[in-house]
Amino acid sequence: MKKDKFDEIMSAIKMTDSIPSLPEVIYKINSLMEDDTVSVNYIGNLMTKDMSLSAKILKIVNSPFYGFPQRIYNLNLALVLLGSNTLKSIIITSSVFDLMKDIMKGLWEHSLFCGLTAKYIAKQINKNKQLIDEDLVFSAGLLHDIGKLIIAIQFKDDFDSIIKLAEEKKQIYSEAEKKVLDVSHAEVGYYLTKSWNYPASIYIPIRFHHDFMMLYKNENITKNYNVKSIADNKNKDKPYFSSNYVIETAIVNLSDILTKSLGIGFSGSIYVDEIKNEIMEILSIDLDFLKKIIEEIYYFKDELTVFN
Amino acid sequence: MKRIKIEEASEGDVLAKNIVLENGVILLSKESILTNSIINQIKKQHIYYVYIKNNTGSANTSVDVSYLNNRIIENNLSDTEERFILVSNIKLMEDIKSIIKDVVLQEYQR
């Protein structure tokens, strides 16, 4: 019997004390970031107080995989260079996932690798086009499975049966999830990140990272809509702006599948899902492009241990 | 470069990669020459694999290493095969699988 847990899960999201306690510092930083009168130095100094957190942030931004052109030694500078959304994602993911290591081994590695892959793909697509915000897709990739945490903590038995079912019946996680619960981890993640005041460019890719075709149809996307045609028609003086986030969602979906394909970390099921042709088309990429990406990201897997 | 189990390491092996602890501290940097006491130290840190340079150690250990390497490659390739079973009828996914297998093979052949 499938359990209708939608209301229960939603109220769990609203009750912040049932979610693994986000460090106090996040709430402070969150509200300070929205206040224009507070200086970056002040926020940086606040973050520096949490030593393990600041060490973790600096390790990530200085990793060759993150590919920042210069070394960053202090958090104030990191804040200016990376933007508040990226830092917020790194802080939230690393603190929440720290608590999750025992409950679900490998989810942190999966999430981090997916975020870094998403950023790397965005960078390769951008080249000199500057269409995609690389740091936003990094955040979306990092947080795409955050809904699994809530389900694992709040409904541990259901979560265990999803994983068991996926293993026994050889299914991808979201297929097994549908048989156990009425609400998906993607929906939970969507509500959660929306309630944390993240922008739509982050919560839309989280919502649709397994339902790309649903978004594609909802937004009435045609074959003419793709990275190449957007870049060709783009007004050079104006930055590109999209309101449908189909490109960002395609990148997160692709990165998720590539991370699983390489067997990095564990996100509930080992099985790889299909990369839809529409994803290749909308990103204007081909197999050669994927080959270069895979050859590059494969060697970054050894870097992951540094972040643990 | 070869990845070997720490149990298979022997005196005189030269590290090909840094050994990095969970907290980010570099325990040993690459080019370090292993001694029995260093190997014991590494084991105490719960590190199971190290990367060593080729053409080091006695002829005997290199036989062991290549046997071990083949086992790792076989496991890696069959894991990859297993992960792709649900998409085996899709051309793009089959192509991706063979790219990944090539990358795995290349890593151990370097």
PDB file of N, CA and C in Angstrom, chain A residues 121-156:
ATOM      1  N   ILE A 121      30.229  21.396 -16.741  1.00  0.00           N
ATOM      2  CA  ILE A 121      29.499  21.340 -18.014  1.00  0.00           C
ATOM      3  C   ILE A 121      29.063  22.745 -18.434  1.00  0.00           C
ATOM      4  N   ALA A 122      28.540  23.507 -17.462  1.00  0.00           N
ATOM      5  CA  ALA A 122      28.100  24.877 -17.771  1.00  0.00           C
ATOM      6  C   ALA A 122      29.267  25.696 -18.320  1.00  0.00           C
ATOM      7  N   LYS A 123      30.431  25.485 -17.718  1.00  0.00           N
ATOM      8  CA  LYS A 123      31.614  26.232 -18.140  1.00  0.00           C
ATOM      9  C   LYS A 123      31.985  25.885 -19.581  1.00  0.00           C
ATOM     10  N   GLN A 124      31.937  24.586 -19.908  1.00  0.00           N
ATOM     11  CA  GLN A 124      32.286  24.159 -21.265  1.00  0.00           C
ATOM     12  C   GLN A 124      31.264  24.650 -22.275  1.00  0.00           C
ATOM     13  N   ILE A 125      29.990  24.692 -21.876  1.00  0.00           N
ATOM     14  CA  ILE A 125      28.962  25.175 -22.796  1.00  0.00           C
ATOM     15  C   ILE A 125      29.103  26.684 -22.976  1.00  0.00           C
ATOM     16  N   ASN A 126      29.384  27.359 -21.886  1.00  0.00           N
ATOM     17  CA  ASN A 126      29.500  28.817 -21.935  1.00  0.00           C
ATOM     18  C   ASN A 126      30.604  29.291 -22.871  1.00  0.00           C
ATOM     19  N   LYS A 127      31.806  28.706 -22.701  1.00  0.00           N
ATOM     20  CA  LYS A 127      33.006  29.171 -23.416  1.00  0.00           C
ATOM     21  C   LYS A 127      32.959  30.696 -23.506  1.00  0.00           C
ATOM     22  N   ASN A 128      32.698  31.244 -24.707  1.00  0.00           N
ATOM     23  CA  ASN A 128      32.618  32.699 -24.724  1.00  0.00           C
ATOM     24  C   ASN A 128      31.180  33.204 -24.885  1.00  0.00           C
ATOM     25  N   LYS A 129      30.228  32.292 -24.663  1.00  0.00           N
ATOM     26  CA  LYS A 129      28.831  32.706 -24.828  1.00  0.00           C
ATOM     27  C   LYS A 129      28.266  33.375 -23.582  1.00  0.00           C
ATOM     28  N   GLN A 130      28.715  32.940 -22.401  1.00  0.00           N
ATOM     29  CA  GLN A 130      28.204  33.481 -21.138  1.00  0.00           C
ATOM     30  C   GLN A 130      26.678  33.424 -21.037  1.00  0.00           C
ATOM     31  N   LEU A 131      26.126  32.239 -21.208  1.00  0.00           N
ATOM     32  CA  LEU A 131      24.672  32.090 -21.112  1.00  0.00           C
ATOM     33  C   LEU A 131      24.238  31.648 -19.720  1.00  0.00           C
ATOM     34  N   ILE A 132      25.008  30.717 -19.138  1.00  0.00           N
ATOM     35  CA  ILE A 132      24.546  30.042 -17.928  1.00  0.00           C
ATOM     36  C   ILE A 132      25.326  30.555 -16.721  1.00  0.00           C
ATOM     37  N   ASP A 133      24.616  30.772 -15.619  1.00  0.00           N
ATOM     38  CA  ASP A 133      25.280  31.154 -14.382  1.00  0.00           C
ATOM     39  C   ASP A 133      25.874  29.886 -13.756  1.00  0.00           C
ATOM     40  N   GLU A 134      27.210  29.743 -13.847  1.00  0.00           N
ATOM     41  CA  GLU A 134      27.867  28.502 -13.431  1.00  0.00           C
ATOM     42  C   GLU A 134      27.697  28.231 -11.944  1.00  0.00           C
ATOM     43  N   ASP A 135      27.702  29.274 -11.148  1.00  0.00           N
ATOM     44  CA  ASP A 135      27.605  29.068  -9.700  1.00  0.00           C
ATOM     45  C   ASP A 135      26.204  28.659  -9.274  1.00  0.00           C
ATOM     46  N   LEU A 136      25.201  29.131 -10.015  1.00  0.00           N
ATOM     47  CA  LEU A 136      23.838  28.708  -9.686  1.00  0.00           C
ATOM     48  C   LEU A 136      23.611  27.238 -10.027  1.00  0.00           C
ATOM     49  N   VAL A 137      24.137  26.763 -11.162  1.00  0.00           N
ATOM     50  CA  VAL A 137      23.961  25.336 -11.469  1.00  0.00           C
ATOM     51  C   VAL A 137      24.771  24.473 -10.503  1.00  0.00           C
ATOM     52  N   PHE A 138      25.892  25.011 -10.020  1.00  0.00           N
ATOM     53  CA  PHE A 138      26.650  24.291  -8.986  1.00  0.00           C
ATOM     54  C   PHE A 138      25.758  24.094  -7.746  1.00  0.00           C
ATOM     55  N   SER A 139      25.111  25.169  -7.329  1.00  0.00           N
ATOM     56  CA  SER A 139      24.250  25.087  -6.138  1.00  0.00           C
ATOM     57  C   SER A 139      23.092  24.116  -6.363  1.00  0.00           C
ATOM     58  N   ALA A 140      22.481  24.187  -7.533  1.00  0.00           N
ATOM     59  CA  ALA A 140      21.353  23.306  -7.831  1.00  0.00           C
ATOM     60  C   ALA A 140      21.811  21.843  -7.827  1.00  0.00           C
ATOM     61  N   GLY A 141      22.986  21.579  -8.401  1.00  0.00           N
ATOM     62  CA  GLY A 141      23.530  20.221  -8.422  1.00  0.00           C
ATOM     63  C   GLY A 141      23.844  19.723  -7.017  1.00  0.00           C
ATOM     64  N   LEU A 142      24.406  20.612  -6.216  1.00  0.00           N
ATOM     65  CA  LEU A 142      24.771  20.272  -4.844  1.00  0.00           C
ATOM     66  C   LEU A 142      23.537  19.908  -4.016  1.00  0.00           C
ATOM     67  N   LEU A 143      22.439  20.616  -4.250  1.00  0.00           N
ATOM     68  CA  LEU A 143      21.262  20.449  -3.398  1.00  0.00           C
ATOM     69  C   LEU A 143      20.179  19.566  -4.017  1.00  0.00           C
ATOM     70  N   HIS A 144      20.424  18.998  -5.226  1.00  0.00           N
ATOM     71  CA  HIS A 144      19.316  18.372  -5.950  1.00  0.00           C
ATOM     72  C   HIS A 144      18.659  17.220  -5.180  1.00  0.00           C
ATOM     73  N   ASP A 145      19.421  16.521  -4.331  1.00  0.00           N
ATOM     74  CA  ASP A 145      18.855  15.378  -3.609  1.00  0.00           C
ATOM     75  C   ASP A 145      18.541  15.691  -2.156  1.00  0.00           C
ATOM     76  N   ILE A 146      18.470  16.958  -1.811  1.00  0.00           N
ATOM     77  CA  ILE A 146      18.301  17.307  -0.400  1.00  0.00           C
ATOM     78  C   ILE A 146      16.966  16.784   0.147  1.00  0.00           C
ATOM     79  N   GLY A 147      15.986  16.588  -0.755  1.00  0.00           N
ATOM     80  CA  GLY A 147      14.711  16.021  -0.324  1.00  0.00           C
ATOM     81  C   GLY A 147      14.866  14.620   0.263  1.00  0.00           C
ATOM     82  N   LYS A 148      15.877  13.878  -0.229  1.00  0.00           N
ATOM     83  CA  LYS A 148      16.099  12.528   0.291  1.00  0.00           C
ATOM     84  C   LYS A 148      16.460  12.567   1.772  1.00  0.00           C
ATOM     85  N   LEU A 149      17.134  13.624   2.183  1.00  0.00           N
ATOM     86  CA  LEU A 149      17.509  13.744   3.594  1.00  0.00           C
ATOM     87  C   LEU A 149      16.278  13.829   4.479  1.00  0.00           C
ATOM     88  N   ILE A 150      15.340  14.660   4.065  1.00  0.00           N
ATOM     89  CA  ILE A 150      14.135  14.844   4.872  1.00  0.00           C
ATOM     90  C   ILE A 150      13.373  13.523   4.967  1.00  0.00           C
ATOM     91  N   ILE A 151      13.245  12.844   3.814  1.00  0.00           N
ATOM     92  CA  ILE A 151      12.529  11.569   3.817  1.00  0.00           C
ATOM     93  C   ILE A 151      13.265  10.557   4.686  1.00  0.00           C
ATOM     94  N   ALA A 152      14.600  10.532   4.576  1.00  0.00           N
ATOM     95  CA  ALA A 152      15.385   9.559   5.341  1.00  0.00           C
ATOM     96  C   ALA A 152      15.277   9.792   6.847  1.00  0.00           C
ATOM     97  N   ILE A 153      15.185  11.051   7.240  1.00  0.00           N
ATOM     98  CA  ILE A 153      15.135  11.349   8.670  1.00  0.00           C
ATOM     99  C   ILE A 153      13.720  11.187   9.208  1.00  0.00           C
ATOM    100  N   GLN A 154      12.751  11.705   8.453  1.00  0.00           N
ATOM    101  CA  GLN A 154      11.382  11.738   8.946  1.00  0.00           C
ATOM    102  C   GLN A 154      10.668  10.396   8.767  1.00  0.00           C
ATOM    103  N   PHE A 155      10.994   9.704   7.688  1.00  0.00           N
ATOM    104  CA  PHE A 155      10.290   8.453   7.375  1.00  0.00           C
ATOM    105  C   PHE A 155      11.310   7.360   7.071  1.00  0.00           C
ATOM    106  N   LYS A 156      12.107   7.051   8.070  1.00  0.00           N
ATOM    107  CA  LYS A 156      13.257   6.171   7.859  1.00  0.00           C
ATOM    108  C   LYS A 156      12.840   4.809   7.298  1.00  0.00           C
TER     109      LYS A 156
END
